[in-house]
mmCIF file with all atom_site columns, C-alpha atoms in Angstrom:
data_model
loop_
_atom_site.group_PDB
_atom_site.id
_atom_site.type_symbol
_atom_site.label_atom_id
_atom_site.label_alt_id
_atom_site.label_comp_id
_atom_site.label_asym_id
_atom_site.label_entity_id
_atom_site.label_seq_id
_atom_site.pdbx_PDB_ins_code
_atom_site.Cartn_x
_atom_site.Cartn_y
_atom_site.Cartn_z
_atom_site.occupancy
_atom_site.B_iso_or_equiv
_atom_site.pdbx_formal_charge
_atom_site.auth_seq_id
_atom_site.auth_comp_id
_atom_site.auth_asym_id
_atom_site.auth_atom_id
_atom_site.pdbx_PDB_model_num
ATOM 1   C CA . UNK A 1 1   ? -6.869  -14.748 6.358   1.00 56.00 ? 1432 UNK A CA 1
ATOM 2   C CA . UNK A 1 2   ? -5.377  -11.209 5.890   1.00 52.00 ? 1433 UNK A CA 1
ATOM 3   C CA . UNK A 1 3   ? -6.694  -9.230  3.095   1.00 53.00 ? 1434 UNK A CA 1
ATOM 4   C CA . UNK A 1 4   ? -5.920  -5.455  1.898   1.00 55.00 ? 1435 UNK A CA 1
ATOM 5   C CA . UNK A 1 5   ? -7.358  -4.065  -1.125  1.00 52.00 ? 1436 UNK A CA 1
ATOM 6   C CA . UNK A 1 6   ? -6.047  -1.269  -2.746  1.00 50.00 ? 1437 UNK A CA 1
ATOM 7   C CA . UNK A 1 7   ? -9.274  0.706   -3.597  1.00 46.00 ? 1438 UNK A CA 1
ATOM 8   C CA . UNK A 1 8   ? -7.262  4.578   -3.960  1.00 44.00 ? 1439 UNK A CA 1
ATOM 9   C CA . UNK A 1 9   ? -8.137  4.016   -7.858  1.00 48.00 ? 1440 UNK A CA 1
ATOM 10  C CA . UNK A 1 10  ? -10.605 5.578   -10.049 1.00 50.00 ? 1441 UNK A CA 1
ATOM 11  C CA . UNK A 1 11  ? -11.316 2.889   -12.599 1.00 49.00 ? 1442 UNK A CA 1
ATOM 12  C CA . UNK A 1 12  ? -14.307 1.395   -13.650 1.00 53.00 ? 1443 UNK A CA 1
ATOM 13  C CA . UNK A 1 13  ? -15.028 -1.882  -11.940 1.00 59.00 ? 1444 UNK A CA 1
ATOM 14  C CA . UNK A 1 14  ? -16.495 -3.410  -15.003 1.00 64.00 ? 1445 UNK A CA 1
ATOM 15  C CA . UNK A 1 15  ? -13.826 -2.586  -17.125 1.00 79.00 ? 1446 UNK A CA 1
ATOM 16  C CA . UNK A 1 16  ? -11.744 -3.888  -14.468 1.00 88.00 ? 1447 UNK A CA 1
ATOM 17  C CA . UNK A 1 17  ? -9.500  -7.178  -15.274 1.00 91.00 ? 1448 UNK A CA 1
ATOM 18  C CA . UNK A 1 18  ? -8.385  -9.116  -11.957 1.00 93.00 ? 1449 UNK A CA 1
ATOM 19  C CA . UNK A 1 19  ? -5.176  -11.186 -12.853 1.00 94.00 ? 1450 UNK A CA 1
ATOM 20  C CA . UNK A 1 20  ? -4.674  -13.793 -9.975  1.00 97.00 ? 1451 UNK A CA 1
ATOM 21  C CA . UNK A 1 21  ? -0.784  -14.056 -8.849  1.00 97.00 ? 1452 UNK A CA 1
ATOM 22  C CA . UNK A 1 22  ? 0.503   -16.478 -6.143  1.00 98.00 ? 1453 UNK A CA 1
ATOM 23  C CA . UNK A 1 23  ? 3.606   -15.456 -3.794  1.00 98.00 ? 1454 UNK A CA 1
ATOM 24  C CA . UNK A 1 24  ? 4.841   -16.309 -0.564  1.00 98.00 ? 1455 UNK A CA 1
ATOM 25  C CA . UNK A 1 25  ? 6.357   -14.530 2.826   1.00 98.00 ? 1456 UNK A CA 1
ATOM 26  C CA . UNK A 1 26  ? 9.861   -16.230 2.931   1.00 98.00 ? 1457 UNK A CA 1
ATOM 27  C CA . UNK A 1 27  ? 11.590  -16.069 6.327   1.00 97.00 ? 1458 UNK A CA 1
ATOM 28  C CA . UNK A 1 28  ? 13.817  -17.811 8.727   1.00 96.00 ? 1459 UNK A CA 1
ATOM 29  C CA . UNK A 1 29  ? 14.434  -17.458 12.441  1.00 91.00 ? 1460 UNK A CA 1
ATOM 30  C CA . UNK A 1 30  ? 18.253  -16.925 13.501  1.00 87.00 ? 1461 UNK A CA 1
ATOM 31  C CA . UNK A 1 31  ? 19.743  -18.191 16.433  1.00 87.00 ? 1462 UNK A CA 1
ATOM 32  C CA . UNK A 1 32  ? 18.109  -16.151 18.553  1.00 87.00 ? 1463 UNK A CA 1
ATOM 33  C CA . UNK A 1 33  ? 14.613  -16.740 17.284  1.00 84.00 ? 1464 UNK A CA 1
ATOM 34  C CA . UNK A 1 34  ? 14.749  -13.749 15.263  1.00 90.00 ? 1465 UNK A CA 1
ATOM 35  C CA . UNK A 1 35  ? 12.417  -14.092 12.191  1.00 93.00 ? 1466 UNK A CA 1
ATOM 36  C CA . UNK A 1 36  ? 14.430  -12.569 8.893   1.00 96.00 ? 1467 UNK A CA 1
ATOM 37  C CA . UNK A 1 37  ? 12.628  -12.078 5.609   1.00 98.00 ? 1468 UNK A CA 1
ATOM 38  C CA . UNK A 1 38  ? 13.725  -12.640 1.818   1.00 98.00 ? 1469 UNK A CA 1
ATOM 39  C CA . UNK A 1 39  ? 12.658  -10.078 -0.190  1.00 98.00 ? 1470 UNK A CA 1
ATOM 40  C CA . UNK A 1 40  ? 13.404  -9.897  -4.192  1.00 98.00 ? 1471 UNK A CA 1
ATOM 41  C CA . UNK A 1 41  ? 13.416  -6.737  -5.797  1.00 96.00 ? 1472 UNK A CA 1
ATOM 42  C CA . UNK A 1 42  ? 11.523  -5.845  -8.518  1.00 92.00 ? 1473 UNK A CA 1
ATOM 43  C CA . UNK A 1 43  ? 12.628  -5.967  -12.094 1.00 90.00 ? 1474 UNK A CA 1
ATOM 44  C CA . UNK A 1 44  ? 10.795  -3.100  -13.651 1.00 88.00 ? 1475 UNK A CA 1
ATOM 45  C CA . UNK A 1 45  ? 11.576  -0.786  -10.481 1.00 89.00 ? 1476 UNK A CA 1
ATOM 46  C CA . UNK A 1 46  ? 13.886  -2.017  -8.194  1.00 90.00 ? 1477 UNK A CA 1
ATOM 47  C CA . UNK A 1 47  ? 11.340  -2.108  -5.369  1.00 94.00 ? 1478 UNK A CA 1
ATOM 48  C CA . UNK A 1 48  ? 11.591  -4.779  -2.630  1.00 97.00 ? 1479 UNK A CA 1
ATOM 49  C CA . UNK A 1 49  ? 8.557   -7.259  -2.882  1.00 97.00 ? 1480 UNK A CA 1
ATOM 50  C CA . UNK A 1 50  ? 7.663   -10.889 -2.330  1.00 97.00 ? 1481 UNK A CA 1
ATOM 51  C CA . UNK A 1 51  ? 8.487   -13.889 -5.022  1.00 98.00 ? 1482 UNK A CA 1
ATOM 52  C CA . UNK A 1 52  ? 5.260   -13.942 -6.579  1.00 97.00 ? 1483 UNK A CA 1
ATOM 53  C CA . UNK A 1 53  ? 4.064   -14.400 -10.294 1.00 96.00 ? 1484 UNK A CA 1
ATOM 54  C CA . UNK A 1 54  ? 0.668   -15.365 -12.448 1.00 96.00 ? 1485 UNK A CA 1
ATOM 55  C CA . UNK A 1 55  ? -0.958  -18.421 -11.534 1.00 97.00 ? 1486 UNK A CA 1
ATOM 56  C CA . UNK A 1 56  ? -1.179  -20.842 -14.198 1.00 95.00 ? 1487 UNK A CA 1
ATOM 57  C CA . UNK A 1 57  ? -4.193  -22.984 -15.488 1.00 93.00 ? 1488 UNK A CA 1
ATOM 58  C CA . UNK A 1 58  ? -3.170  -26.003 -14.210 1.00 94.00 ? 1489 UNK A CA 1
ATOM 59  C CA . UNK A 1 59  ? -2.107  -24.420 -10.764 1.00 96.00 ? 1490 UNK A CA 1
ATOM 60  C CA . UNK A 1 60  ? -3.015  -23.803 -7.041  1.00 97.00 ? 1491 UNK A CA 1
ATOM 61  C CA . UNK A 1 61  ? -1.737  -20.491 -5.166  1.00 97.00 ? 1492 UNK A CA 1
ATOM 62  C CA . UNK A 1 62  ? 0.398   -23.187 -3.387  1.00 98.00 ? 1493 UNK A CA 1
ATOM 63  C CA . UNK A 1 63  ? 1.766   -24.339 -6.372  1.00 98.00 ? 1494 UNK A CA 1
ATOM 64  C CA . UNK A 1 64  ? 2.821   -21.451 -7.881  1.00 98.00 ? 1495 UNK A CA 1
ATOM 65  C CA . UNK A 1 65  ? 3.765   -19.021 -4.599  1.00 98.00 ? 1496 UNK A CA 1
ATOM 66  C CA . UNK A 1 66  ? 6.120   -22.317 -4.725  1.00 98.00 ? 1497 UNK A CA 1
ATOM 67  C CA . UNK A 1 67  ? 7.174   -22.041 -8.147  1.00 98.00 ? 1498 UNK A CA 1
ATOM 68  C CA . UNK A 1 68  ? 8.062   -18.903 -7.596  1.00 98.00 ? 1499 UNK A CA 1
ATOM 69  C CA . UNK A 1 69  ? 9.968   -18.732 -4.450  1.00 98.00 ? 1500 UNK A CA 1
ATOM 70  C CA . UNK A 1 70  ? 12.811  -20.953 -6.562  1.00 98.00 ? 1501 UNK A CA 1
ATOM 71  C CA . UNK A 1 71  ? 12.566  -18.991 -9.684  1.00 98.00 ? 1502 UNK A CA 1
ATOM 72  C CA . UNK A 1 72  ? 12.976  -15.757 -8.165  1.00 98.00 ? 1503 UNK A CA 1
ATOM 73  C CA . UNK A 1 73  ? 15.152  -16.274 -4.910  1.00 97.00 ? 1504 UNK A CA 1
ATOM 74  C CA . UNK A 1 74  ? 15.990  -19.805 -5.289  1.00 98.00 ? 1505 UNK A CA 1
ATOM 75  C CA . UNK A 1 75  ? 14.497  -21.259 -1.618  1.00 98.00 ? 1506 UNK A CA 1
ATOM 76  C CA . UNK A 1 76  ? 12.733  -23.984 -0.620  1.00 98.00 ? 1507 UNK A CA 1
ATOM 77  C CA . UNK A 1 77  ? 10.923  -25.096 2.154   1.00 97.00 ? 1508 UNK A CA 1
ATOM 78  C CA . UNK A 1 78  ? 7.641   -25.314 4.549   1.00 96.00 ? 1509 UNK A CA 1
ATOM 79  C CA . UNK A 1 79  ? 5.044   -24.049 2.895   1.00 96.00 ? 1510 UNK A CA 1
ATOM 80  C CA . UNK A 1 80  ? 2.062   -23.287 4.684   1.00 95.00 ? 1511 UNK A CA 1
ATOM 81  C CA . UNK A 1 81  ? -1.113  -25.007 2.414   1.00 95.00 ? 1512 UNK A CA 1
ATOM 82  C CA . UNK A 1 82  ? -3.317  -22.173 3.073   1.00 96.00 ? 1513 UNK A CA 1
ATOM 83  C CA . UNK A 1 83  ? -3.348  -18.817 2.081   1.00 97.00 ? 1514 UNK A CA 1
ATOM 84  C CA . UNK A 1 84  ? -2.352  -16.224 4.873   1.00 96.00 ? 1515 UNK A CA 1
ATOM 85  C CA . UNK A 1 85  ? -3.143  -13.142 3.106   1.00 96.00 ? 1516 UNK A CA 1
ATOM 86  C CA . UNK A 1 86  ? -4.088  -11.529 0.138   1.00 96.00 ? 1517 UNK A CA 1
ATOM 87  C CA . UNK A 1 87  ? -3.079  -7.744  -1.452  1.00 95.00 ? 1518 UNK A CA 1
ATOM 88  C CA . UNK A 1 88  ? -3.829  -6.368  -4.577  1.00 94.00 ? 1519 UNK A CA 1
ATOM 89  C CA . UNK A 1 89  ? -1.610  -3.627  -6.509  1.00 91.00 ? 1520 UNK A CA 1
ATOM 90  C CA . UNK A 1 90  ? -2.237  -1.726  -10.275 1.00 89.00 ? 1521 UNK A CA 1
ATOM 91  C CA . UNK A 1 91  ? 0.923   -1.626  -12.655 1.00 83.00 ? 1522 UNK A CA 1
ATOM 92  C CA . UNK A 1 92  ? 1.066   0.735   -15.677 1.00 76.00 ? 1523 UNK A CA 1
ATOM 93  C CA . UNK A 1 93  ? -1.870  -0.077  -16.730 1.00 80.00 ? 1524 UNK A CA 1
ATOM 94  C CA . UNK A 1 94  ? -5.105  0.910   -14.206 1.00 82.00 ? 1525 UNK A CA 1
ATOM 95  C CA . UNK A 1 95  ? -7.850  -1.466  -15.951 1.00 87.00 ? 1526 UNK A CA 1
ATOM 96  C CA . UNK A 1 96  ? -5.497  -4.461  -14.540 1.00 91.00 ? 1527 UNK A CA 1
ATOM 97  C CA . UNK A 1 97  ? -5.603  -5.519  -11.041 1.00 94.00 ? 1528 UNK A CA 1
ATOM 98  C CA . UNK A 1 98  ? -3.328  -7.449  -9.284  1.00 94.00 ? 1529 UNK A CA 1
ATOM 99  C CA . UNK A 1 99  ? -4.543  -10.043 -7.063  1.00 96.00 ? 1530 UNK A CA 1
ATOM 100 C CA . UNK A 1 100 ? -1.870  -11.746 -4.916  1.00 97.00 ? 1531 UNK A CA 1
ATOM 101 C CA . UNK A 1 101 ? -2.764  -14.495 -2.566  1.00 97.00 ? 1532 UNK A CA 1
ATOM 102 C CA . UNK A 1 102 ? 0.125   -15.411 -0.270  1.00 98.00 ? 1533 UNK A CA 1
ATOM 103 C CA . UNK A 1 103 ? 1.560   -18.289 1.731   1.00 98.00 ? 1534 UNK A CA 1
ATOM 104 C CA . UNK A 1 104 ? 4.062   -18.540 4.155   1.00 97.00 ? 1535 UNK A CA 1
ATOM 105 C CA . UNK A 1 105 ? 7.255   -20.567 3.142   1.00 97.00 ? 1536 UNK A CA 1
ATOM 106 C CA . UNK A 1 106 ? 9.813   -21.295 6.183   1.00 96.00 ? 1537 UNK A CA 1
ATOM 107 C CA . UNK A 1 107 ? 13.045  -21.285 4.031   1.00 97.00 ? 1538 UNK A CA 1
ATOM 108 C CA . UNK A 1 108 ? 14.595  -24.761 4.444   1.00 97.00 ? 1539 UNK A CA 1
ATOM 109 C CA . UNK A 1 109 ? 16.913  -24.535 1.591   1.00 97.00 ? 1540 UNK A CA 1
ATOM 110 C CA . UNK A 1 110 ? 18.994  -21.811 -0.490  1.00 97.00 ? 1541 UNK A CA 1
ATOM 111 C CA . UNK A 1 111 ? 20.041  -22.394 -3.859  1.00 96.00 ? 1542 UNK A CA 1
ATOM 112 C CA . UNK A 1 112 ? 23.318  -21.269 -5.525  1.00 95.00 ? 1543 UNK A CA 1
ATOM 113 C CA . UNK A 1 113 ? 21.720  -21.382 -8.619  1.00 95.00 ? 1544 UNK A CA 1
ATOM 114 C CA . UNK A 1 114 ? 18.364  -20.505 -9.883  1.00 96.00 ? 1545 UNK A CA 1
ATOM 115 C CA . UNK A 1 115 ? 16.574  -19.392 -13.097 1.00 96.00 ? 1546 UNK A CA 1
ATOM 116 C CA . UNK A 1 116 ? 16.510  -15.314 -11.756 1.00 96.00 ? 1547 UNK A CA 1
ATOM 117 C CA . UNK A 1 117 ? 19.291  -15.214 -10.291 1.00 95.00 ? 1548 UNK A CA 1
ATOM 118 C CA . UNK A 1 118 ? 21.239  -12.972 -12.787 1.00 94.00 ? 1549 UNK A CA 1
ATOM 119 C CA . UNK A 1 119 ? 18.183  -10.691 -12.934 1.00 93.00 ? 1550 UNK A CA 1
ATOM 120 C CA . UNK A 1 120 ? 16.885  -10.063 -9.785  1.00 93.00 ? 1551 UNK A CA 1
ATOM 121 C CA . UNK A 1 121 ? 18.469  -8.977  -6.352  1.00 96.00 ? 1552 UNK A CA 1
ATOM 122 C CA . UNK A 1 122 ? 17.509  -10.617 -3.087  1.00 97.00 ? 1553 UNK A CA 1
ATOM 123 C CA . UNK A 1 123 ? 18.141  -9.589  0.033   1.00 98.00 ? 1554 UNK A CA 1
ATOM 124 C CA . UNK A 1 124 ? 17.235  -10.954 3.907   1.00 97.00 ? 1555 UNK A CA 1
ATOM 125 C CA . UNK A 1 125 ? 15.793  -8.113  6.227   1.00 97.00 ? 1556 UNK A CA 1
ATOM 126 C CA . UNK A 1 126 ? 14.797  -8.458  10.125  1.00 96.00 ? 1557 UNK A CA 1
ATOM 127 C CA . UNK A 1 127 ? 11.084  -8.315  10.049  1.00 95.00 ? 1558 UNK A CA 1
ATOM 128 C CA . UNK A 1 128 ? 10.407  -4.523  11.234  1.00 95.00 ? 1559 UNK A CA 1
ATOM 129 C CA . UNK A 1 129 ? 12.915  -3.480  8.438   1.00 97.00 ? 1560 UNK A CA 1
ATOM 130 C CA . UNK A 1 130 ? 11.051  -5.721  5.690   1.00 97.00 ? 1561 UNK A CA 1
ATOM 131 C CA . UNK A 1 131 ? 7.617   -3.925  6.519   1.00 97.00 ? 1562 UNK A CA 1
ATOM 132 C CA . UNK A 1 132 ? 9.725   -0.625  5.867   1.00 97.00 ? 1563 UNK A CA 1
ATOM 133 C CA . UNK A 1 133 ? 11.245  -1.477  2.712   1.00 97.00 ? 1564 UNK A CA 1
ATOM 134 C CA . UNK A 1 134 ? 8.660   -3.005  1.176   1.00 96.00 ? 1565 UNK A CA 1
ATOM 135 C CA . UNK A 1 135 ? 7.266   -1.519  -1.715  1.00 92.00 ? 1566 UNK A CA 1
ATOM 136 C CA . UNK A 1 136 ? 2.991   -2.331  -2.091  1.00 90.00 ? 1567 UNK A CA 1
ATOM 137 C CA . UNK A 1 137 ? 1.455   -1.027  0.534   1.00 93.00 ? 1568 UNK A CA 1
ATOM 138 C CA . UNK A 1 138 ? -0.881  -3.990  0.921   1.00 94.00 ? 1569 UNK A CA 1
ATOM 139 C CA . UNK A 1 139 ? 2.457   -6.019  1.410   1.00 96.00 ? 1570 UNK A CA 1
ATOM 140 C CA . UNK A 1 140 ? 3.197   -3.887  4.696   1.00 96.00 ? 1571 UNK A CA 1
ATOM 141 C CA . UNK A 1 141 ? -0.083  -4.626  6.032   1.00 95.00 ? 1572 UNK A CA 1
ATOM 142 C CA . UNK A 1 142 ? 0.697   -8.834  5.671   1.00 96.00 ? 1573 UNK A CA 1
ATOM 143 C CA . UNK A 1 143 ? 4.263   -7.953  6.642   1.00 97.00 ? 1574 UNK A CA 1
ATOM 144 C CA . UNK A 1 144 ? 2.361   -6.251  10.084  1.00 96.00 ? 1575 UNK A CA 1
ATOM 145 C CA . UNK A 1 145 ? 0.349   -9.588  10.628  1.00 95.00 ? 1576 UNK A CA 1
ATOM 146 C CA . UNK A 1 146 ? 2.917   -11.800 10.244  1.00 96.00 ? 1577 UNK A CA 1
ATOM 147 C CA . UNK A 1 147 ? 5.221   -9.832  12.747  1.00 94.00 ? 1578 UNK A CA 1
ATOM 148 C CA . UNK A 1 148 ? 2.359   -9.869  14.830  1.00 92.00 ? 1579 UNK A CA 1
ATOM 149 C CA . UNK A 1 149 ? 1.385   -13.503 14.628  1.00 88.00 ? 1580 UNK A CA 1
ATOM 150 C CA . UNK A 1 150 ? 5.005   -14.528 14.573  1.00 86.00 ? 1581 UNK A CA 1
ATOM 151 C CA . UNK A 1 151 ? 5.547   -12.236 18.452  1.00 82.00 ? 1582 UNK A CA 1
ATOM 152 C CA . UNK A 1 152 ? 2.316   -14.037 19.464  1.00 80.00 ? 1583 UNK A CA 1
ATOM 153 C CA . UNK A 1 153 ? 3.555   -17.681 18.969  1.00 73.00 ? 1584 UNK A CA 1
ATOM 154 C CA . UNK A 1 154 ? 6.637   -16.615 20.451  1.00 69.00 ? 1585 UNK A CA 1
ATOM 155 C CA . UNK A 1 155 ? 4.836   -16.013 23.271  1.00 63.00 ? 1586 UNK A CA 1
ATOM 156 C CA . UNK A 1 156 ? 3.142   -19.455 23.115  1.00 50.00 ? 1587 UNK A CA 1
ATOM 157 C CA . UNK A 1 157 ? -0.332  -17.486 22.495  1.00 41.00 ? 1588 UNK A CA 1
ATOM 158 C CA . UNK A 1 158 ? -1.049  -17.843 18.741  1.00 41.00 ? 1589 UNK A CA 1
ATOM 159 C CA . UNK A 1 159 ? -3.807  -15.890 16.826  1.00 39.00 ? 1590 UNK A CA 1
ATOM 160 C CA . UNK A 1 160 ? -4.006  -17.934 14.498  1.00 42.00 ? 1591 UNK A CA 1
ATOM 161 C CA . UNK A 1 161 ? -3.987  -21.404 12.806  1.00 41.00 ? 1592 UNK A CA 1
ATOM 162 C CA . UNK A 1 162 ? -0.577  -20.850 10.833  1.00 44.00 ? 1593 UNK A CA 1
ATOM 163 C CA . UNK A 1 163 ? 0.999   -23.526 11.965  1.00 42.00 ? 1594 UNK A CA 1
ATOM 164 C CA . UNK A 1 164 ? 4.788   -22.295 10.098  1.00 43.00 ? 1595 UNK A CA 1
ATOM 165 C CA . UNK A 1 165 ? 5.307   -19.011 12.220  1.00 43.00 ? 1596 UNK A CA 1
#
């Protein structure tokens, strides 16, 4: 598993809530093998990031980087039962940390309608261009082992045990 902590803050770790979030790496391969990714872009900011969102009581990561995916860019798939990665990121307010355990989900399905849709853009990028645009930093890190896991089973030499690259 990937994992890449944002650690540039000066807060104090006891003061320090974690709030676990679940999202997942969406992507497709074209015809030629090409692997695109969906990312949504952020309410508050407009940034492009993953579908993620809080993980509820009664939920896995799986569960909700699933729940998510739909709500927020309406796709279905493959999704991978473990966790690939992990990031964290700080909003407004520095005593909350973000902790965002991601899957991958091989989009199998695109829906016309969803419950974001009128609130939230979504857009498919090649790979290299989705670790430019997106926004956390810890995302372009996971973004930079998927590419590279993705090239190595391409190859027919994977890394790793991620059995939907």
């Amino acid at each position: 598993m990937f994992q890449d902590d944002e650690t540039a803050r000066n807060v104090d770790q006891g003061s320090l809530e974690e709030i676990p979030q679940a999202g997942a790496i969406c992507f497709r391969r074209n015809g030629r093998g090409e692997v695109k990714v969906l990312l949504v872009a952020s309410r508050r900011t407009g940034r492009w990031g993953l579908p993620k969102g809080h993980v509820e009581s009664s939920e896995t990561s799986k569960s909700t980087a699933e729940r998510e995916a739909f709500e927020e860019a309406g796709v279905k798939g493959a999704l991978s039962p473990e966790v690939f990665g992990s990031f964290t990121y700080f909003k407004d307010n520095p005593s909350c940390r973000y902790e965002v355990s991601v899957h991958l989900l091989e989009v199998r399905s695109i829906s016309r309608e969803f419950p974001e849709k009128d609130v939230r853009k979504t857009k498919w990028f090649r790979l290299q261009e989705a670790i430019e645009q997106a926004g956390p930093p810890g995302l372009k890190v996971l973004l930079r082992c998927f590419e590279l896991e993705a090239r190595a089973r391409r190859n027919s030499n994977p890394l790793c045990s991620s059995a939907a690259i």
